[in-house]
Tab-separated table of C-alpha atoms in Angstrom:
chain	number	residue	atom	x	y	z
B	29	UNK	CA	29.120	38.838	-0.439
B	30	UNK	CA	27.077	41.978	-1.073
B	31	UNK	CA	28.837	43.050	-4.313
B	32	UNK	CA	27.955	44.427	-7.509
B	33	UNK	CA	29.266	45.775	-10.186
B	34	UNK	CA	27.352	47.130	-12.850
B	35	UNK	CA	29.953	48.025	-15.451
B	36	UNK	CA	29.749	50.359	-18.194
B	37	UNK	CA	28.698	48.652	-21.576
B	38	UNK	CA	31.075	48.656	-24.376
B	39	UNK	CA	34.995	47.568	-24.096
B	40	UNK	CA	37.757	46.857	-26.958
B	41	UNK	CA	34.973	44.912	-29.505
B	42	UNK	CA	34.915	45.994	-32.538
B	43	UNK	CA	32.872	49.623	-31.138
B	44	UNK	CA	31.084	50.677	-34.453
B	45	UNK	CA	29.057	48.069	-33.804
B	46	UNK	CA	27.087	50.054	-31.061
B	47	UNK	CA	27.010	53.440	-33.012
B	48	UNK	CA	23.950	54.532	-32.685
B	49	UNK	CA	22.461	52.501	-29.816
B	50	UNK	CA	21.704	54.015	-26.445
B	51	UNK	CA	23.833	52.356	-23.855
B	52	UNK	CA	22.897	52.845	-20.094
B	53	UNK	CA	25.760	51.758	-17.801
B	54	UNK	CA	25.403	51.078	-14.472
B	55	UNK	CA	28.602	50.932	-11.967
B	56	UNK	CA	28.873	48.984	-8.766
B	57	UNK	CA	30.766	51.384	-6.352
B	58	UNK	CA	29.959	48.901	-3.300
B	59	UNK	CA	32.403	48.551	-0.550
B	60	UNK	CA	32.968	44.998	-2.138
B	61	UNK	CA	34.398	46.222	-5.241
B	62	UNK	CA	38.042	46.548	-2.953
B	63	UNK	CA	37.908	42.693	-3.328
B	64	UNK	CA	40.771	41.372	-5.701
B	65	UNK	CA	40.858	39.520	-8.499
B	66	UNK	CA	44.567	37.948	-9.354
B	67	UNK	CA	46.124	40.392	-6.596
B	68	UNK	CA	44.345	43.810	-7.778
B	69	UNK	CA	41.257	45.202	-6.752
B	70	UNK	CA	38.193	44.803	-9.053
B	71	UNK	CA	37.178	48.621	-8.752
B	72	UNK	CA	40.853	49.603	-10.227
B	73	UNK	CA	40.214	46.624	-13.469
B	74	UNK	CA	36.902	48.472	-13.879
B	75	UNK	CA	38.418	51.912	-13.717
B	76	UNK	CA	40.742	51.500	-16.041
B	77	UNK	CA	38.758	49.037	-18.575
B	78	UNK	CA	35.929	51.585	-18.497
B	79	UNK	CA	37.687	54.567	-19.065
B	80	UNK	CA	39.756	52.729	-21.815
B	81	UNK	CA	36.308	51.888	-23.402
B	82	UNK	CA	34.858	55.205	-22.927
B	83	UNK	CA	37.712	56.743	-24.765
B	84	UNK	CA	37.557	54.435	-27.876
B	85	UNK	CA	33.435	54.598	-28.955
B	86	UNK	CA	32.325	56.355	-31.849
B	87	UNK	CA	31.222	59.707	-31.780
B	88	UNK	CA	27.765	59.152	-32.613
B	89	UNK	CA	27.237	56.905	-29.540
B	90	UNK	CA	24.903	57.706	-27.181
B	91	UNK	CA	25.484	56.870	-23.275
B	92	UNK	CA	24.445	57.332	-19.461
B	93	UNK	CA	26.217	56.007	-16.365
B	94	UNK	CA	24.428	55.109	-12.931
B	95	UNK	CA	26.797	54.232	-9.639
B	96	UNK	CA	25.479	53.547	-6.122
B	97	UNK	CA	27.604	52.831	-3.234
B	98	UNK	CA	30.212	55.534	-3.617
B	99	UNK	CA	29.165	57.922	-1.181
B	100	UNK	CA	27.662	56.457	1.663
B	101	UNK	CA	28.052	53.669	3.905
B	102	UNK	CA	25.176	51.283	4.735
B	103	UNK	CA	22.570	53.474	2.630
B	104	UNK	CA	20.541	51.656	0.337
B	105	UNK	CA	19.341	54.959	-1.116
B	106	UNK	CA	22.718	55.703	-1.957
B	107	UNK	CA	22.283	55.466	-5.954
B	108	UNK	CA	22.999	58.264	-8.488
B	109	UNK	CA	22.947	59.330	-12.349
B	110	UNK	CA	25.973	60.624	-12.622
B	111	UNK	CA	25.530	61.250	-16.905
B	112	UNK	CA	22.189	60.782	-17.936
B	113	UNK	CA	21.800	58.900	-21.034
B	114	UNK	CA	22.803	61.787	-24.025
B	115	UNK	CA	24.866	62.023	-26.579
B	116	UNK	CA	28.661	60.766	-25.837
B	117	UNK	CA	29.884	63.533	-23.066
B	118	UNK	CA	33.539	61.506	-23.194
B	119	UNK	CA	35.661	63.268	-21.013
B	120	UNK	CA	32.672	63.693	-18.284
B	121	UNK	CA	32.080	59.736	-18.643
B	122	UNK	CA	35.782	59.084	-17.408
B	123	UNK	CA	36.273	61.126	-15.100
B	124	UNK	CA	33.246	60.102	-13.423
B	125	UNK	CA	34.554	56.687	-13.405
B	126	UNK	CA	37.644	57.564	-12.444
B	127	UNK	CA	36.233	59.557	-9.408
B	128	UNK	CA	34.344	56.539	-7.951
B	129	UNK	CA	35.140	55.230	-4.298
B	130	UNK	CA	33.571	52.380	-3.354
B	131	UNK	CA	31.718	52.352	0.206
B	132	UNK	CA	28.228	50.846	0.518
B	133	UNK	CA	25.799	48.357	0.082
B	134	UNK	CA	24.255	46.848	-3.494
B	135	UNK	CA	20.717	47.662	-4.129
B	136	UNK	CA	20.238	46.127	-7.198
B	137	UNK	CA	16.545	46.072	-7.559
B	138	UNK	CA	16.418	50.268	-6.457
B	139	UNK	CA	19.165	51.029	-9.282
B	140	UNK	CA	16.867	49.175	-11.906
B	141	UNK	CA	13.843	51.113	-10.875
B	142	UNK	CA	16.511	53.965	-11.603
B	143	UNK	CA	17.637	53.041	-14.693
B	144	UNK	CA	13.465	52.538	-15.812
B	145	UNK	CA	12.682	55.582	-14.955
B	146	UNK	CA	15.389	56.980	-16.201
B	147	UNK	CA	14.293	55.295	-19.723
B	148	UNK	CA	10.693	55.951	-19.408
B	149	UNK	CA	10.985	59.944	-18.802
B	150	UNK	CA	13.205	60.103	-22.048
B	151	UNK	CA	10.786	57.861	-23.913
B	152	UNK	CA	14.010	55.655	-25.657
B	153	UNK	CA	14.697	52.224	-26.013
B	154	UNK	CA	18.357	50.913	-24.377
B	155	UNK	CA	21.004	48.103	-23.975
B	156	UNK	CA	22.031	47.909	-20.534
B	157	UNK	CA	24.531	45.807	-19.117
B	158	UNK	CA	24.927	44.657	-15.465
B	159	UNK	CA	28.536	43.094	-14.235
B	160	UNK	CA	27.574	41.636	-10.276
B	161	UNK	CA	30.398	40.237	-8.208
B	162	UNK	CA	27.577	39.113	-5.734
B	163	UNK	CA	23.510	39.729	-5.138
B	164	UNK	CA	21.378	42.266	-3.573
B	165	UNK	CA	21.815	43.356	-0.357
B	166	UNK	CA	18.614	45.723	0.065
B	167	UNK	CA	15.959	43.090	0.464
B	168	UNK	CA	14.761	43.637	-3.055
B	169	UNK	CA	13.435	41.452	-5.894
B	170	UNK	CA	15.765	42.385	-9.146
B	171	UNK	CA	14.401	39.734	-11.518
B	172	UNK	CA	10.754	40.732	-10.658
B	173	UNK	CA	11.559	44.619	-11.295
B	174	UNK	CA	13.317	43.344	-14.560
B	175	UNK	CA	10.147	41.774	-15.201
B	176	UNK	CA	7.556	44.547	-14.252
B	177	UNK	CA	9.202	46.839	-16.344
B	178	UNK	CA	8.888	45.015	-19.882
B	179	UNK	CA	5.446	43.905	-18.996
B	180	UNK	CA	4.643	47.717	-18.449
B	181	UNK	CA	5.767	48.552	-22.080
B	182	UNK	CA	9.612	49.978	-20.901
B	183	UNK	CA	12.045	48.932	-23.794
B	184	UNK	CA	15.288	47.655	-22.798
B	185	UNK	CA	17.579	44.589	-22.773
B	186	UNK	CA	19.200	43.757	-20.270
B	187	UNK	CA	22.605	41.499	-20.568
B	188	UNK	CA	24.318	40.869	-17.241
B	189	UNK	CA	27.900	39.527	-16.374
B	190	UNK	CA	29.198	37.568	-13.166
B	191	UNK	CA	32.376	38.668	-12.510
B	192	UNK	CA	34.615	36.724	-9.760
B	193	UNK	CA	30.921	34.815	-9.035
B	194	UNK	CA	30.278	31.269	-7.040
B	195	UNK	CA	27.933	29.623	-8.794
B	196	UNK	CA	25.707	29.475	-6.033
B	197	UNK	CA	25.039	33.305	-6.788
B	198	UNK	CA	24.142	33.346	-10.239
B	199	UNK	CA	20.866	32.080	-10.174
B	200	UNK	CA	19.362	35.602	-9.649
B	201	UNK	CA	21.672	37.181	-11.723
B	202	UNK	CA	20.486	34.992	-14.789
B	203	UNK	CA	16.770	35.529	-14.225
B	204	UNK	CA	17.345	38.876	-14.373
B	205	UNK	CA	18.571	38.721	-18.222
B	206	UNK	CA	15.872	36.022	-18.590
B	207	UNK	CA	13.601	38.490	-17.925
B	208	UNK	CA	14.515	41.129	-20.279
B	209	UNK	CA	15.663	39.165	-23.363
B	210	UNK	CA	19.005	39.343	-22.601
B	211	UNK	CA	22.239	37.038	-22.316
B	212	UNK	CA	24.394	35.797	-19.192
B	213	UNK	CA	28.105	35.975	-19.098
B	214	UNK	CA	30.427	34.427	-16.654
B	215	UNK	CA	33.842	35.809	-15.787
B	216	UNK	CA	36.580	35.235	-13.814
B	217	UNK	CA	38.784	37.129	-14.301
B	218	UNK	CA	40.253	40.730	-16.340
B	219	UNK	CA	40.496	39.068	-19.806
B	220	UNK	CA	37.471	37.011	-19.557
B	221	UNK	CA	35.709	40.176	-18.307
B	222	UNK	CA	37.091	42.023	-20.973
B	223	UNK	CA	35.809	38.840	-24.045
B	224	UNK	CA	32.330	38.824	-22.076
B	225	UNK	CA	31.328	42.703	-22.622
B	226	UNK	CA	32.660	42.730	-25.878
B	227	UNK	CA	30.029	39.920	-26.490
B	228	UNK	CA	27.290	41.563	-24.428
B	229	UNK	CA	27.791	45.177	-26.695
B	230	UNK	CA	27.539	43.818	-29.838
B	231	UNK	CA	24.863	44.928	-31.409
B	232	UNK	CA	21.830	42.950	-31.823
B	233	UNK	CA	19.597	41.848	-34.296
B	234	UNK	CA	16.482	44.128	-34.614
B	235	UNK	CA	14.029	46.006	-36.636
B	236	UNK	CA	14.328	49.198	-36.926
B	237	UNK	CA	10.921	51.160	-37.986
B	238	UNK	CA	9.842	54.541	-39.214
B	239	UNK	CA	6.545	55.770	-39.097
B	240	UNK	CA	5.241	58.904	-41.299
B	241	UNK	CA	2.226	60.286	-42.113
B	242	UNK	CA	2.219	63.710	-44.886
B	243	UNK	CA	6.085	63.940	-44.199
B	244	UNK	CA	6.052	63.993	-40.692
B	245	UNK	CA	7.062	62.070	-37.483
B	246	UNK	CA	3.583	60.049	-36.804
B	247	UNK	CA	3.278	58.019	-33.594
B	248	UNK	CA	1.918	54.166	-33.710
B	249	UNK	CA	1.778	51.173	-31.736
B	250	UNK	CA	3.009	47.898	-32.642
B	251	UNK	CA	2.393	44.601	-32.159
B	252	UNK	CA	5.058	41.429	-33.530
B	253	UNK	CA	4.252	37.889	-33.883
B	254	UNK	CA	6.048	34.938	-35.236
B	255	UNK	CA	5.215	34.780	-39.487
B	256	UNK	CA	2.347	32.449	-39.866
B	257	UNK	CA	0.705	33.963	-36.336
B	258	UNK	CA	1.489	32.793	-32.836
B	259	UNK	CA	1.669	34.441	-29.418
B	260	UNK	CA	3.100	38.185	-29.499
B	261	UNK	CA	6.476	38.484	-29.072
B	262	UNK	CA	7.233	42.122	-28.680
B	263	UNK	CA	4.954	45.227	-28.568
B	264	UNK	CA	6.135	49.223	-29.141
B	265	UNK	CA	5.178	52.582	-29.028
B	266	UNK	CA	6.787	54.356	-32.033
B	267	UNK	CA	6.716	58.503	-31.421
B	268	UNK	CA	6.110	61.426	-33.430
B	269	UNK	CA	9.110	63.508	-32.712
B	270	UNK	CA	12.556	62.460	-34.053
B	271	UNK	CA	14.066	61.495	-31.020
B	272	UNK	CA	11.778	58.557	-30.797
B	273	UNK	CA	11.285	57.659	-34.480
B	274	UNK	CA	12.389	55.690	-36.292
B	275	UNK	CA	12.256	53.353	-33.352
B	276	UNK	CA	14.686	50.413	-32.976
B	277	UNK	CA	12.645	46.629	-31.632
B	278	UNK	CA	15.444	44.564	-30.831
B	279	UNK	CA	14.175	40.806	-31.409
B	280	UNK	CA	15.531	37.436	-32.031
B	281	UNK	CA	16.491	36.810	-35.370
B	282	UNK	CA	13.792	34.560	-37.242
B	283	UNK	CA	10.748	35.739	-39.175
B	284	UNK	CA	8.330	38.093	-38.148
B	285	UNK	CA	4.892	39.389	-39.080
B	286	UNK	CA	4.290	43.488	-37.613
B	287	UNK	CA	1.012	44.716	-37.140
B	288	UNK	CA	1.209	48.829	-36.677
B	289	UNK	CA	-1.825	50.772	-35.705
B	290	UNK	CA	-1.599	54.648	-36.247
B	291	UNK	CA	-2.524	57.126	-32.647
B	292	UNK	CA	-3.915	60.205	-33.423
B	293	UNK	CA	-5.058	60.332	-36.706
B	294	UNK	CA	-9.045	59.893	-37.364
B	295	UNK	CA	-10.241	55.882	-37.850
B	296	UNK	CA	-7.254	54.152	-36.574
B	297	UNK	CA	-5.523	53.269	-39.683
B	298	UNK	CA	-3.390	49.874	-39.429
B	299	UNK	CA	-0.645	48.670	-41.785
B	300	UNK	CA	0.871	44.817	-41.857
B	301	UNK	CA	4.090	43.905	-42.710
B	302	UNK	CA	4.404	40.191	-43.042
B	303	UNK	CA	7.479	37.706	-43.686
B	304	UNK	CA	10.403	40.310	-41.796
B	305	UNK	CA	13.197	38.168	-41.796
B	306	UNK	CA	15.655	39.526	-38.653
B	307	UNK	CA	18.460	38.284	-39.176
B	308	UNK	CA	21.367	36.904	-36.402
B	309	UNK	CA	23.291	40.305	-36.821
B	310	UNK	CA	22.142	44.204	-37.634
B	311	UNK	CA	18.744	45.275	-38.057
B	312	UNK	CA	16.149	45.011	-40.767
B	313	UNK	CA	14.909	48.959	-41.679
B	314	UNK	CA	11.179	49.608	-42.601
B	315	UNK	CA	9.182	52.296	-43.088
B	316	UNK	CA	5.799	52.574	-42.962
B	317	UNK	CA	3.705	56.242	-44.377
B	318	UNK	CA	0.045	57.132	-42.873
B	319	UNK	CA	-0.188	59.476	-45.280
B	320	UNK	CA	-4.002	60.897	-46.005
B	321	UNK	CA	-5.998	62.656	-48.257
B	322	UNK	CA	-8.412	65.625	-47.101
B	323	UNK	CA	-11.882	64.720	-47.291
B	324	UNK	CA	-14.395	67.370	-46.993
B	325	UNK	CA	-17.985	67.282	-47.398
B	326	UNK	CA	-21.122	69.720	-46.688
B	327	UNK	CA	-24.303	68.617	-45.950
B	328	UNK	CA	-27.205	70.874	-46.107
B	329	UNK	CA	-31.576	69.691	-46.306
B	330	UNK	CA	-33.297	73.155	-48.187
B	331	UNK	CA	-29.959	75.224	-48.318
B	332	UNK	CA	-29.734	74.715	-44.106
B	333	UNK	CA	-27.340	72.941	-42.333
B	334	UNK	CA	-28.435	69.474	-41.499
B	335	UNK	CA	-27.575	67.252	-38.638
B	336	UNK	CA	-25.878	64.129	-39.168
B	337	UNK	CA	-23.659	61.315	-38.046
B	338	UNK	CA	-21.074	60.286	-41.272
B	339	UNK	CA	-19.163	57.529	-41.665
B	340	UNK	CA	-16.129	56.777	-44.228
B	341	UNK	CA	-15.694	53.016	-45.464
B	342	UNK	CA	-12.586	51.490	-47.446
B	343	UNK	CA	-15.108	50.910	-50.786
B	344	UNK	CA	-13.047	47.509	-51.452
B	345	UNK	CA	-13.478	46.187	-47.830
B	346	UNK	CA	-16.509	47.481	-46.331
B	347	UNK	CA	-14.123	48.730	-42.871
B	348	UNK	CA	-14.863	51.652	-40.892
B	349	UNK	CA	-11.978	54.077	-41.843
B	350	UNK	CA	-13.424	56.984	-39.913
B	351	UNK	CA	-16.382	58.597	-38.627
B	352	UNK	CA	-17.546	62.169	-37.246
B	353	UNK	CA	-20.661	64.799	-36.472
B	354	UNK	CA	-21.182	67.739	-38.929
B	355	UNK	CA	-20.646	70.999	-37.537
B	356	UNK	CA	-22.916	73.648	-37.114
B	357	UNK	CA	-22.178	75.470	-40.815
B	358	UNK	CA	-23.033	71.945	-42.281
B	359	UNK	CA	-19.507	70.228	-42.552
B	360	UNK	CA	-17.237	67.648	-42.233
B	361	UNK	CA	-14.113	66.663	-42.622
B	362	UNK	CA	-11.677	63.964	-42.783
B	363	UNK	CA	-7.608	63.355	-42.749
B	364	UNK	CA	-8.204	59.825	-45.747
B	365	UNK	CA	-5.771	57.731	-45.919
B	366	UNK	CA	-5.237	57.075	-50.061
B	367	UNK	CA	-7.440	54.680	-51.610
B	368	UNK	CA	-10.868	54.238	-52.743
B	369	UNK	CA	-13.514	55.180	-50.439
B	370	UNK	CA	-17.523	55.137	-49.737
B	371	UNK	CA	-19.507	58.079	-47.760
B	372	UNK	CA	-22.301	57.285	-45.770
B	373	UNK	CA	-24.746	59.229	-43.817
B	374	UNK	CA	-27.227	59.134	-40.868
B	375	UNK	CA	-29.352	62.005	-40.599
B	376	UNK	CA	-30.434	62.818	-37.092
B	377	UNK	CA	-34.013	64.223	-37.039
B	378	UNK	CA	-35.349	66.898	-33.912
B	379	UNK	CA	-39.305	66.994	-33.131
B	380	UNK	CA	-41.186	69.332	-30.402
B	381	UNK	CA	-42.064	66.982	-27.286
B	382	UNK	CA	-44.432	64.503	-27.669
B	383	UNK	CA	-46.484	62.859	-24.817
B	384	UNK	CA	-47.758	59.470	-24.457
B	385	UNK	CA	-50.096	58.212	-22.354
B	386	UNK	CA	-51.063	54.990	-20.402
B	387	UNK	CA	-52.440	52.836	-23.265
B	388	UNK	CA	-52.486	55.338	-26.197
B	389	UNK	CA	-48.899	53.504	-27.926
């Protein structure tokens, strides 16, 4: 049946409940879309339940819209970003929507390789919702891209909906939300449509983390686990500019223990947070400060500079909390985080050449 519709995100639900979250909508402009549902075509029920959306989110909402099919016939290259994912541009959203005309084929698999990239150059985590009326048509694989994409560190959910769908099709429309944590919704027909985005929007549980270090931004990596220990869960990158921190880990609700390692600051530093209870609605906040001391030390043999290798150690644990060379006036220095800690030295000694011969060592 070569049809798709990947339909904006939000509709009628109660739509503070995605204020906030960045919402990537995809739309199915195939030539399939002219197929009706109860005597009117599905592209005019999406027109007009999109736009209807569009014009009732909060202002605070951030969202991006994707079509393919609409201008070409036959052309599985035929996909577009017709709002890149921004703050709410309302009036540019609908009449986007409104402007679509369906023509071509579905390539599925190409527009989530779109909407990845799209993700990965802007560094943010999304919800993004796909509504198919049939499968790919371009030969792709959509549930392995789905699945290529988490496991290379992209952070999104994906919830899809079957609209007007045999239940012969849905099998690859179901991996796909398999794949990226997400849930599958089954309508036939306007109002079911309508009750099955309004479930897929609502905002999910998650934890939303900040990461600082002397007041600023600080970027980390983290790694989640079920409390007690278990297989990961859920890795993230956490930036240090404000667009990308504090950075929202959607998860399943239960209880979590978070491991986050510091990037770019001297020795690594790690912080735990254990027992993070998520629960089956909202998001949990933490925050978590890298904040260090200045450690500075001079190290000089007879009033000259001396050569060295130092190392810092966390005095009540004996770790490694940095390391470094002394420079060629005889210092050091160190970003610490707070706490008490030990100095240690190697000193590294220079003599002229010496030869050895056969049998002489």
């Amino acid at each position: 049946m070569n049809r798709l519709l990947v339909l904006l995100l939000l509709l009628l639900a109660p739509l503070t409940a995605v204020a906030e979250q960045n919402l990537l909508f995809i739309l199915d402009a195939s030539g399939s879309m002219w197929g009706r549902v109860q005597g009117e075509p599905k592209i005019t029920i999406a027109r007009d339940v999109m736009a209807d959306l569009v014009g009732e989110l909060p202002a605070d909402s951030r969202a991006g819209l994707i079509a393919y099919g609409h201008n070409r016939k036959g052309d599985c290259d035929d996909i577009e970003t017709l709002v890149p994912l921004s703050p709410l541009q309302r009036e540019e959203l609908i009449e986007r929507i409104r402007a679509l005309n369906p023509k071509g084929k579905t390539p599925i698999t190409a527009s989530v390789h779109r909407a990845v990239e799209h993700l990965r150059a802007l560094e943010s985590a999304a919800s993004v919702v796909l509504v198919s009326d049939g499968l790919e048509s371009c030969g792709g694989d959509p549930c392995a891209a789905v699945r290529e994409a988490r496991e290379a560190g992209v952070d999104f959910r994906l919830h899809v909906v079957g609209f007007d769908l045999g239940e012969q099709d849905s099998e690859q429309l179901q991996c796909m939300a398999r794949a990226a944590d997400g849930r599958y919704f089954s309508a036939g027909n306007a109002d079911e449509l309508s009750k099955a985005l309004k479930q897929a929007v609502a905002e999910s549980p998650a934890l939303q983390l900040t990461v600082t270090a002397n007041g600023e931004p600080a970027a980390a990596r983290v790694f989640i686990e079920p409390a007690g220990g278990g297989d990961e869960v859920a890795r993230a990158s956490v930036g240090d500019r404000e667009e990308s921190n504090p950075r929202r880990i959607e998860l399943p609700a239960g209880d979590y223990d978070v491991l986050i390692r510091a990037r770019g600051i001297a020795g690594k530093p790690e912080k735990h947070l254990t027992g993070i209870t998520i629960p089956e609605e909202g998001e949990v906040e933490r925050q978590v400060d890298f904040s260090a001391g200045k450690l500075e030390v001079r190290i000089t043999a007879n009033g000259e500079p001396l050569k060295a290798r130092t190392y810092v150690y966390h005095a009540d644990s004996d770790e490694e909390a940095s390391r470094g060379r002394v420079d060629k006036e005889g210092l050091v220095d160190y970003d610490i985080p707070p706490g008490n800690t030990a100095f240690w030295f190697d000193q590294t000694v220079s003599t002229p050449p010496i030869r050895l011969s056969r049998g002489s060592w």
